[in-house]
Amino acid sequence: MSRHQARPMALTHLDRLEAESIHILREVVATCRRPVFLYSIGKDSSVMLHLALKAFAPAPPPFPFLHIASGWDFQAMLAHRDAMASRYGLDLKVWHNAAAGLSPFDTPTPTYTRVMLTEALREALKAGGYDAAFGGGRRDEEKARAKERIFSFRGQGGGWDPKLQRPELWNNYNARVHAGESIRVFPLSNWTERDIWDYIAREAVPIVPLYLAAERPTVMRDGTLLMVDDPARFPGIEREEVVTRRVRFRTMGCWPLTGAMESEADSLDKVLAEMAALRTSERQGRVIDRDESASMEVKKREGYF
Amino acid sequence: MDLLRFITCGSVDDGKSTLIGRLLHDSAQLMEDQLAALESDSKRVGTQGQAIDFALLVDGLAAEREQGITIDVAYRFFSSATRRYIVADCPGHEQYTRNMATGASTADAAVLLVDARKGVLTQTRRHAAICKLMGVRHLLLAVNKMDLIGFDEGRFLEIAAEAEGLGIEQALPVSGLTGANVFEASADLAWFEGPTLMAALDALAPADVEDGGPLRLPVQWVNRPNQDFRGFSGQVAAGEVMRGQDVRVLPSGRTSRVARVLVGEREVERAEPGTSVTVTLTDEVECGRGSVIVGAAHPPEVADQFEASLVWLAEEELLPGRGYWLQLASQSVTATVQPPKYELGIDSGEHLAAKTLGLNAIGVVEFATDRPLVFEPYAASRTLGGFILIDKLTNATVACGMIHFALRRASNIHWQAIEVSREAHARQKGQKPCVVWLTGLSGAGKSTIANLVEKKLHALGRHSFLLDGDNVRHGLSRDLGFTEADRIENIRRVGEVARLMADAGLIVITAFISPFRAERAMVRRMLPPGEFLEVFVDAPLAEAEARDVKGLYAKARAGELKNFTGIDSPYEAPESPDLRIDTTTMSAEDAAEAIVALLLRRE
């Protein structure tokens, strides 16, 4: 009896990634008291939602979906969020730090991100009493992400200490936490941007239309191409020329902080082809990553995802 | 394109991060903005003057840049012309060996780096040993920094010879800094006839999958959306799962047949190993998280004692006798260990005598679990043969283990069938057996109260026996000291004796400091539910110290007595004792009354 004979029907690369992610999602549900799905509505969390639907079928995903709304989300994202929630009967919870209500136009980016995203997230997790939270982070995104465990241990307050991370052997995850501690779980750790797009194409995963090129109103500010998502809340827009350009987005964040790229890729096939030729990384369009070299690490230490 | 997962490891400062940076750079995986950031970082914090410092591509944490070392594993992705790679850059620093083991556990291959100037070091050998233990199939030796020794062939051959016996498949000279023999052959190494590092990696056999063999499906979660559906979810560890297949559910051993196989919402005829599935069975057999669904004809081992290799990953050393959570596949049990059979000498490869295992030590240990475990030897299955140990108080992952085999004594030593049962013993004495466990600081008044309790029970015609800490130390535990490990063993012995006495129908009263929660919980588990009463004789440390009946606190304060509870050794108070005696407000007489009343209420 050979344990290692070749099989004609071996799983593909995407099949393996899918199986691993589903395993992770199920481990958390089986071992944690109160998990929550951080739903940011980007392409990664769209893939993660698709995997969660598969992991627990025919039951619905047995956890709530939490969206940290900054108040500056693309309108198309909110529409997509609500459509997904109603299509799949998701238990959607929206958290918005209305009391602070900072504007990214008036506030330095690091402060804005800390208050409207990081602190809001920490408060929402605390209020919900969650001991585990799923995030769509991938190790290929950024250097501090490349150091992330799949089960990322967070102390009181949600902060990340890279020296306190638990050794993670095989696919044997330690989800035990004391009161007040929690874990962030990244089921997509081993996926690359390319895998995400291949999977979206293969499984016809619904995504926000902004990922595909279309004619959109834009202005150029500080070298970043911004879409005018809400002219009423775009200071100084009346003095600028709004140009209709054919653009799409590689990542999704707050619209005043997310750069678009000019593109003809209006279908998934074209996006894949364009990706293969691109010479810049996907986070290039994210203003929040440019503050300083270790910016992601700093944000994670503060409790950002 | 297939995928190969490998790690780079070796001692600190041997240039691992630079080499990986070089691989990413030369494989043209870097984007323009990343390259621009690298160039600016290199000028700012790099160690190569104005030139690019490739190590900064992977050492992304601020602390790593400050100290110039790798703390945690970084996972990076790149492709050659023929294959995708996930490379885990593992720390060389001894303090972070646990992170190296983390990387090795999922790797198919390892590139072991050596600094050409320094040759093979202890940490190089330790990493080679861990790779071997973890079953990393291919081990390449990269002799790095060849540029610093003038690309000297003689030195390279010397190091390759030093590495003999580490299980190296191939030795390669490289320079991460100049890129020589990483992606491209180099004129500097004209004498070397072997492949480049990249060509050697490309030539390795593809990733191993536990294909073939009988079905192994550890159940993670029971899917029960309604009365009509009861599915068992898990990832197939080995073999195929098929509709209509005969299966056995372990550890219960019940047999059934696969009714449906689901991948996501889609029903399939069969699913390959590696697939995450949900199956339903034709019978209502007992099956839940921790069960393993296996091919009916070829079940794996089910035992509660086994031998395993252990890599100790925590600062606090292994405590033989203490219960740890053992997590294997989806099973979680309490496991205790004997003192190690031996510790592996990293440099000599010798088997060294050891009482415990400290940080980064590798040893061979025998385990006993409180429930039967379903497993296979690690050589046959990473999933069913690899486990982690978790400290019950801190929840830290303290060790990883690889199972060798079940210990036959587990199945061959049967309990002697006893004709007179413990119930019969108890009936004859006309009482309910019980262990009353008094815990508290030295000088709290445990012995005084215990004595009063026994006198009262005796007067009531109850059959009892008092086990006292000091008395036990004169006989049963004469060979034990007061280290943490010895205290645990002492309590284990007392627990066993108390249990035997309870089997004989007695009411046992014990008076031991028993400072650790874990051990009191261990004794509780030895006894049937309800037959263990934890009584916390609570006295503030200052009060107990003021009494100092035996003069021990004075000695401890003077440094003449080591490991004294409350002074230089911790006391973990019970979180929810069955009874708490506040000795500042209650007399010993009243305390004894309260305990007897508690006992009588149970009758």
PDB file of N, CA, C and O in Angstrom, chain B residues 105-163:
ATOM      1  N   SER B 105       7.336  23.234   9.595  1.00  0.00           N
ATOM      2  CA  SER B 105       6.243  22.257   9.696  1.00  0.00           C
ATOM      3  C   SER B 105       5.447  22.124   8.400  1.00  0.00           C
ATOM      4  O   SER B 105       4.831  21.109   8.159  1.00  0.00           O
ATOM      5  N   THR B 106       5.462  23.151   7.558  1.00  0.00           N
ATOM      6  CA  THR B 106       4.681  23.062   6.321  1.00  0.00           C
ATOM      7  C   THR B 106       5.574  23.047   5.084  1.00  0.00           C
ATOM      8  O   THR B 106       5.086  23.183   3.971  1.00  0.00           O
ATOM      9  N   ALA B 107       6.888  22.883   5.286  1.00  0.00           N
ATOM     10  CA  ALA B 107       7.804  22.992   4.152  1.00  0.00           C
ATOM     11  C   ALA B 107       8.084  21.639   3.497  1.00  0.00           C
ATOM     12  O   ALA B 107       8.133  20.609   4.162  1.00  0.00           O
ATOM     13  N   ASP B 108       8.266  21.679   2.182  1.00  0.00           N
ATOM     14  CA  ASP B 108       8.679  20.483   1.443  1.00  0.00           C
ATOM     15  C   ASP B 108      10.198  20.412   1.355  1.00  0.00           C
ATOM     16  O   ASP B 108      10.770  19.350   1.200  1.00  0.00           O
ATOM     17  N   ALA B 109      10.832  21.582   1.399  1.00  0.00           N
ATOM     18  CA  ALA B 109      12.284  21.631   1.239  1.00  0.00           C
ATOM     19  C   ALA B 109      12.845  22.719   2.131  1.00  0.00           C
ATOM     20  O   ALA B 109      12.125  23.607   2.567  1.00  0.00           O
ATOM     21  N   ALA B 110      14.155  22.624   2.393  1.00  0.00           N
ATOM     22  CA  ALA B 110      14.821  23.642   3.195  1.00  0.00           C
ATOM     23  C   ALA B 110      16.150  23.994   2.559  1.00  0.00           C
ATOM     24  O   ALA B 110      16.856  23.113   2.069  1.00  0.00           O
ATOM     25  N   VAL B 111      16.446  25.292   2.546  1.00  0.00           N
ATOM     26  CA  VAL B 111      17.771  25.736   2.150  1.00  0.00           C
ATOM     27  C   VAL B 111      18.473  26.160   3.438  1.00  0.00           C
ATOM     28  O   VAL B 111      18.089  27.136   4.074  1.00  0.00           O
ATOM     29  N   LEU B 112      19.475  25.357   3.813  1.00  0.00           N
ATOM     30  CA  LEU B 112      20.211  25.610   5.048  1.00  0.00           C
ATOM     31  C   LEU B 112      21.417  26.460   4.697  1.00  0.00           C
ATOM     32  O   LEU B 112      22.256  26.038   3.910  1.00  0.00           O
ATOM     33  N   LEU B 113      21.459  27.660   5.266  1.00  0.00           N
ATOM     34  CA  LEU B 113      22.553  28.560   4.922  1.00  0.00           C
ATOM     35  C   LEU B 113      23.702  28.470   5.900  1.00  0.00           C
ATOM     36  O   LEU B 113      23.492  28.277   7.096  1.00  0.00           O
ATOM     37  N   VAL B 114      24.881  28.639   5.359  1.00  0.00           N
ATOM     38  CA  VAL B 114      26.079  28.686   6.181  1.00  0.00           C
ATOM     39  C   VAL B 114      26.901  29.872   5.707  1.00  0.00           C
ATOM     40  O   VAL B 114      27.003  30.121   4.503  1.00  0.00           O
ATOM     41  N   ASP B 115      27.442  30.629   6.641  1.00  0.00           N
ATOM     42  CA  ASP B 115      28.370  31.705   6.302  1.00  0.00           C
ATOM     43  C   ASP B 115      29.717  31.048   5.984  1.00  0.00           C
ATOM     44  O   ASP B 115      30.285  30.357   6.824  1.00  0.00           O
ATOM     45  N   ALA B 116      30.212  31.271   4.769  1.00  0.00           N
ATOM     46  CA  ALA B 116      31.431  30.584   4.321  1.00  0.00           C
ATOM     47  C   ALA B 116      32.606  30.835   5.258  1.00  0.00           C
ATOM     48  O   ALA B 116      33.521  30.023   5.355  1.00  0.00           O
ATOM     49  N   ARG B 117      32.593  31.974   5.971  1.00  0.00           N
ATOM     50  CA  ARG B 117      33.706  32.268   6.872  1.00  0.00           C
ATOM     51  C   ARG B 117      33.599  31.474   8.160  1.00  0.00           C
ATOM     52  O   ARG B 117      34.588  31.171   8.806  1.00  0.00           O
ATOM     53  N   LYS B 118      32.351  31.146   8.557  1.00  0.00           N
ATOM     54  CA  LYS B 118      32.151  30.524   9.870  1.00  0.00           C
ATOM     55  C   LYS B 118      31.938  29.023   9.807  1.00  0.00           C
ATOM     56  O   LYS B 118      32.171  28.327  10.786  1.00  0.00           O
ATOM     57  N   GLY B 119      31.449  28.525   8.697  1.00  0.00           N
ATOM     58  CA  GLY B 119      31.204  27.088   8.576  1.00  0.00           C
ATOM     59  C   GLY B 119      29.987  26.655   9.376  1.00  0.00           C
ATOM     60  O   GLY B 119      29.137  27.464   9.746  1.00  0.00           O
ATOM     61  N   VAL B 120      29.920  25.357   9.654  1.00  0.00           N
ATOM     62  CA  VAL B 120      28.744  24.774  10.302  1.00  0.00           C
ATOM     63  C   VAL B 120      28.760  25.088  11.799  1.00  0.00           C
ATOM     64  O   VAL B 120      29.727  24.792  12.482  1.00  0.00           O
ATOM     65  N   LEU B 121      27.690  25.717  12.304  1.00  0.00           N
ATOM     66  CA  LEU B 121      27.593  26.097  13.717  1.00  0.00           C
ATOM     67  C   LEU B 121      26.529  25.259  14.416  1.00  0.00           C
ATOM     68  O   LEU B 121      25.766  24.546  13.762  1.00  0.00           O
ATOM     69  N   THR B 122      26.463  25.388  15.743  1.00  0.00           N
ATOM     70  CA  THR B 122      25.466  24.638  16.507  1.00  0.00           C
ATOM     71  C   THR B 122      24.058  24.886  15.993  1.00  0.00           C
ATOM     72  O   THR B 122      23.263  23.966  15.833  1.00  0.00           O
ATOM     73  N   GLN B 123      23.773  26.166  15.724  1.00  0.00           N
ATOM     74  CA  GLN B 123      22.429  26.497  15.282  1.00  0.00           C
ATOM     75  C   GLN B 123      22.136  25.894  13.902  1.00  0.00           C
ATOM     76  O   GLN B 123      21.013  25.531  13.613  1.00  0.00           O
ATOM     77  N   THR B 124      23.174  25.776  13.058  1.00  0.00           N
ATOM     78  CA  THR B 124      23.015  25.103  11.770  1.00  0.00           C
ATOM     79  C   THR B 124      22.584  23.654  12.007  1.00  0.00           C
ATOM     80  O   THR B 124      21.663  23.138  11.371  1.00  0.00           O
ATOM     81  N   ARG B 125      23.240  23.022  12.951  1.00  0.00           N
ATOM     82  CA  ARG B 125      22.923  21.621  13.245  1.00  0.00           C
ATOM     83  C   ARG B 125      21.534  21.479  13.851  1.00  0.00           C
ATOM     84  O   ARG B 125      20.799  20.560  13.567  1.00  0.00           O
ATOM     85  N   ARG B 126      21.170  22.455  14.712  1.00  0.00           N
ATOM     86  CA  ARG B 126      19.856  22.408  15.332  1.00  0.00           C
ATOM     87  C   ARG B 126      18.771  22.508  14.253  1.00  0.00           C
ATOM     88  O   ARG B 126      17.808  21.755  14.235  1.00  0.00           O
ATOM     89  N   HIS B 127      18.968  23.418  13.325  1.00  0.00           N
ATOM     90  CA  HIS B 127      17.971  23.582  12.264  1.00  0.00           C
ATOM     91  C   HIS B 127      17.915  22.347  11.362  1.00  0.00           C
ATOM     92  O   HIS B 127      16.844  21.926  10.938  1.00  0.00           O
ATOM     93  N   ALA B 128      19.069  21.755  11.093  1.00  0.00           N
ATOM     94  CA  ALA B 128      19.072  20.526  10.286  1.00  0.00           C
ATOM     95  C   ALA B 128      18.314  19.432  11.030  1.00  0.00           C
ATOM     96  O   ALA B 128      17.518  18.691  10.426  1.00  0.00           O
ATOM     97  N   ALA B 129      18.530  19.351  12.348  1.00  0.00           N
ATOM     98  CA  ALA B 129      17.852  18.318  13.143  1.00  0.00           C
ATOM     99  C   ALA B 129      16.341  18.543  13.142  1.00  0.00           C
ATOM    100  O   ALA B 129      15.555  17.597  13.018  1.00  0.00           O
ATOM    101  N   ILE B 130      15.923  19.817  13.257  1.00  0.00           N
ATOM    102  CA  ILE B 130      14.487  20.103  13.257  1.00  0.00           C
ATOM    103  C   ILE B 130      13.889  19.766  11.894  1.00  0.00           C
ATOM    104  O   ILE B 130      12.808  19.182  11.802  1.00  0.00           O
ATOM    105  N   CYS B 131      14.598  20.108  10.821  1.00  0.00           N
ATOM    106  CA  CYS B 131      14.112  19.769   9.472  1.00  0.00           C
ATOM    107  C   CYS B 131      13.892  18.260   9.350  1.00  0.00           C
ATOM    108  O   CYS B 131      12.892  17.803   8.810  1.00  0.00           O
ATOM    109  N   LYS B 132      14.866  17.494   9.873  1.00  0.00           N
ATOM    110  CA  LYS B 132      14.779  16.046   9.779  1.00  0.00           C
ATOM    111  C   LYS B 132      13.591  15.534  10.586  1.00  0.00           C
ATOM    112  O   LYS B 132      12.788  14.735  10.097  1.00  0.00           O
ATOM    113  N   LEU B 133      13.452  16.025  11.829  1.00  0.00           N
ATOM    114  CA  LEU B 133      12.329  15.630  12.685  1.00  0.00           C
ATOM    115  C   LEU B 133      10.989  15.944  12.045  1.00  0.00           C
ATOM    116  O   LEU B 133      10.033  15.192  12.155  1.00  0.00           O
ATOM    117  N   MET B 134      10.922  17.114  11.405  1.00  0.00           N
ATOM    118  CA  MET B 134       9.662  17.593  10.850  1.00  0.00           C
ATOM    119  C   MET B 134       9.345  16.918   9.524  1.00  0.00           C
ATOM    120  O   MET B 134       8.306  17.179   8.933  1.00  0.00           O
ATOM    121  N   GLY B 135      10.288  16.126   9.031  1.00  0.00           N
ATOM    122  CA  GLY B 135      10.039  15.422   7.778  1.00  0.00           C
ATOM    123  C   GLY B 135      10.149  16.314   6.559  1.00  0.00           C
ATOM    124  O   GLY B 135       9.503  16.065   5.541  1.00  0.00           O
ATOM    125  N   VAL B 136      10.965  17.374   6.649  1.00  0.00           N
ATOM    126  CA  VAL B 136      11.237  18.175   5.447  1.00  0.00           C
ATOM    127  C   VAL B 136      12.047  17.282   4.510  1.00  0.00           C
ATOM    128  O   VAL B 136      13.099  16.784   4.889  1.00  0.00           O
ATOM    129  N   ARG B 137      11.537  17.072   3.297  1.00  0.00           N
ATOM    130  CA  ARG B 137      12.109  15.993   2.494  1.00  0.00           C
ATOM    131  C   ARG B 137      13.437  16.331   1.831  1.00  0.00           C
ATOM    132  O   ARG B 137      14.256  15.479   1.591  1.00  0.00           O
ATOM    133  N   HIS B 138      13.599  17.589   1.437  1.00  0.00           N
ATOM    134  CA  HIS B 138      14.834  17.952   0.737  1.00  0.00           C
ATOM    135  C   HIS B 138      15.591  19.002   1.543  1.00  0.00           C
ATOM    136  O   HIS B 138      15.007  19.997   1.945  1.00  0.00           O
ATOM    137  N   LEU B 139      16.870  18.756   1.724  1.00  0.00           N
ATOM    138  CA  LEU B 139      17.691  19.714   2.449  1.00  0.00           C
ATOM    139  C   LEU B 139      18.872  20.108   1.558  1.00  0.00           C
ATOM    140  O   LEU B 139      19.711  19.278   1.213  1.00  0.00           O
ATOM    141  N   LEU B 140      18.894  21.392   1.150  1.00  0.00           N
ATOM    142  CA  LEU B 140      20.009  21.904   0.348  1.00  0.00           C
ATOM    143  C   LEU B 140      20.890  22.752   1.253  1.00  0.00           C
ATOM    144  O   LEU B 140      20.391  23.503   2.081  1.00  0.00           O
ATOM    145  N   LEU B 141      22.196  22.616   1.053  1.00  0.00           N
ATOM    146  CA  LEU B 141      23.123  23.446   1.829  1.00  0.00           C
ATOM    147  C   LEU B 141      23.620  24.563   0.918  1.00  0.00           C
ATOM    148  O   LEU B 141      24.203  24.286  -0.130  1.00  0.00           O
ATOM    149  N   ALA B 142      23.374  25.814   1.309  1.00  0.00           N
ATOM    150  CA  ALA B 142      23.881  26.940   0.533  1.00  0.00           C
ATOM    151  C   ALA B 142      25.023  27.572   1.303  1.00  0.00           C
ATOM    152  O   ALA B 142      24.818  28.132   2.379  1.00  0.00           O
ATOM    153  N   VAL B 143      26.221  27.451   0.792  1.00  0.00           N
ATOM    154  CA  VAL B 143      27.372  28.080   1.433  1.00  0.00           C
ATOM    155  C   VAL B 143      27.424  29.517   0.901  1.00  0.00           C
ATOM    156  O   VAL B 143      27.778  29.747  -0.250  1.00  0.00           O
ATOM    157  N   ASN B 144      27.022  30.450   1.780  1.00  0.00           N
ATOM    158  CA  ASN B 144      26.791  31.837   1.348  1.00  0.00           C
ATOM    159  C   ASN B 144      28.002  32.718   1.663  1.00  0.00           C
ATOM    160  O   ASN B 144      28.903  32.305   2.377  1.00  0.00           O
ATOM    161  N   LYS B 145      27.953  33.901   1.138  1.00  0.00           N
ATOM    162  CA  LYS B 145      29.035  34.893   1.319  1.00  0.00           C
ATOM    163  C   LYS B 145      30.341  34.396   0.728  1.00  0.00           C
ATOM    164  O   LYS B 145      31.423  34.662   1.272  1.00  0.00           O
ATOM    165  N   MET B 146      30.227  33.658  -0.380  1.00  0.00           N
ATOM    166  CA  MET B 146      31.433  33.169  -1.049  1.00  0.00           C
ATOM    167  C   MET B 146      32.308  34.335  -1.490  1.00  0.00           C
ATOM    168  O   MET B 146      33.528  34.204  -1.597  1.00  0.00           O
ATOM    169  N   ASP B 147      31.676  35.492  -1.753  1.00  0.00           N
ATOM    170  CA  ASP B 147      32.448  36.670  -2.166  1.00  0.00           C
ATOM    171  C   ASP B 147      33.439  37.096  -1.078  1.00  0.00           C
ATOM    172  O   ASP B 147      34.494  37.648  -1.371  1.00  0.00           O
ATOM    173  N   LEU B 148      33.101  36.824   0.175  1.00  0.00           N
ATOM    174  CA  LEU B 148      33.976  37.278   1.263  1.00  0.00           C
ATOM    175  C   LEU B 148      35.187  36.374   1.479  1.00  0.00           C
ATOM    176  O   LEU B 148      36.077  36.684   2.259  1.00  0.00           O
ATOM    177  N   ILE B 149      35.191  35.199   0.832  1.00  0.00           N
ATOM    178  CA  ILE B 149      36.374  34.322   0.956  1.00  0.00           C
ATOM    179  C   ILE B 149      37.005  34.110  -0.418  1.00  0.00           C
ATOM    180  O   ILE B 149      37.651  33.090  -0.673  1.00  0.00           O
ATOM    181  N   GLY B 150      36.780  35.073  -1.300  1.00  0.00           N
ATOM    182  CA  GLY B 150      37.421  35.023  -2.618  1.00  0.00           C
ATOM    183  C   GLY B 150      36.984  33.829  -3.456  1.00  0.00           C
ATOM    184  O   GLY B 150      37.739  33.313  -4.267  1.00  0.00           O
ATOM    185  N   PHE B 151      35.732  33.382  -3.217  1.00  0.00           N
ATOM    186  CA  PHE B 151      35.157  32.270  -3.987  1.00  0.00           C
ATOM    187  C   PHE B 151      36.070  31.036  -3.962  1.00  0.00           C
ATOM    188  O   PHE B 151      36.258  30.342  -4.948  1.00  0.00           O
ATOM    189  N   ASP B 152      36.608  30.774  -2.790  1.00  0.00           N
ATOM    190  CA  ASP B 152      37.604  29.715  -2.611  1.00  0.00           C
ATOM    191  C   ASP B 152      36.971  28.318  -2.625  1.00  0.00           C
ATOM    192  O   ASP B 152      36.158  27.984  -1.761  1.00  0.00           O
ATOM    193  N   GLU B 153      37.388  27.500  -3.578  1.00  0.00           N
ATOM    194  CA  GLU B 153      36.812  26.163  -3.719  1.00  0.00           C
ATOM    195  C   GLU B 153      37.159  25.267  -2.524  1.00  0.00           C
ATOM    196  O   GLU B 153      36.326  24.511  -2.025  1.00  0.00           O
ATOM    197  N   GLY B 154      38.395  25.375  -2.062  1.00  0.00           N
ATOM    198  CA  GLY B 154      38.855  24.523  -0.963  1.00  0.00           C
ATOM    199  C   GLY B 154      38.000  24.700   0.285  1.00  0.00           C
ATOM    200  O   GLY B 154      37.578  23.735   0.916  1.00  0.00           O
ATOM    201  N   ARG B 155      37.706  25.968   0.601  1.00  0.00           N
ATOM    202  CA  ARG B 155      36.885  26.260   1.780  1.00  0.00           C
ATOM    203  C   ARG B 155      35.477  25.693   1.616  1.00  0.00           C
ATOM    204  O   ARG B 155      34.889  25.152   2.550  1.00  0.00           O
ATOM    205  N   PHE B 156      34.951  25.843   0.405  1.00  0.00           N
ATOM    206  CA  PHE B 156      33.615  25.300   0.125  1.00  0.00           C
ATOM    207  C   PHE B 156      33.586  23.787   0.381  1.00  0.00           C
ATOM    208  O   PHE B 156      32.675  23.277   1.054  1.00  0.00           O
ATOM    209  N   LEU B 157      34.591  23.079  -0.114  1.00  0.00           N
ATOM    210  CA  LEU B 157      34.626  21.622   0.047  1.00  0.00           C
ATOM    211  C   LEU B 157      34.770  21.249   1.529  1.00  0.00           C
ATOM    212  O   LEU B 157      34.172  20.277   1.999  1.00  0.00           O
ATOM    213  N   GLU B 158      35.530  22.054   2.241  1.00  0.00           N
ATOM    214  CA  GLU B 158      35.720  21.822   3.668  1.00  0.00           C
ATOM    215  C   GLU B 158      34.371  21.890   4.411  1.00  0.00           C
ATOM    216  O   GLU B 158      34.053  21.049   5.243  1.00  0.00           O
ATOM    217  N   ILE B 159      33.595  22.931   4.071  1.00  0.00           N
ATOM    218  CA  ILE B 159      32.296  23.113   4.744  1.00  0.00           C
ATOM    219  C   ILE B 159      31.329  21.997   4.351  1.00  0.00           C
ATOM    220  O   ILE B 159      30.606  21.457   5.183  1.00  0.00           O
ATOM    221  N   ALA B 160      31.346  21.639   3.071  1.00  0.00           N
ATOM    222  CA  ALA B 160      30.474  20.544   2.622  1.00  0.00           C
ATOM    223  C   ALA B 160      30.807  19.281   3.412  1.00  0.00           C
ATOM    224  O   ALA B 160      29.911  18.516   3.791  1.00  0.00           O
ATOM    225  N   ALA B 161      32.086  19.062   3.681  1.00  0.00           N
ATOM    226  CA  ALA B 161      32.499  17.877   4.445  1.00  0.00           C
ATOM    227  C   ALA B 161      32.045  17.988   5.903  1.00  0.00           C
ATOM    228  O   ALA B 161      31.585  17.021   6.499  1.00  0.00           O
ATOM    229  N   GLU B 162      32.135  19.217   6.470  1.00  0.00           N
ATOM    230  CA  GLU B 162      31.672  19.446   7.844  1.00  0.00           C
ATOM    231  C   GLU B 162      30.194  19.092   7.991  1.00  0.00           C
ATOM    232  O   GLU B 162      29.736  18.649   9.041  1.00  0.00           O
ATOM    233  N   ALA B 163      29.454  19.363   6.926  1.00  0.00           N
ATOM    234  CA  ALA B 163      28.000  19.183   6.976  1.00  0.00           C
ATOM    235  C   ALA B 163      27.574  17.739   6.758  1.00  0.00           C
ATOM    236  O   ALA B 163      26.400  17.407   6.804  1.00  0.00           O
TER     237      ALA B 163
END
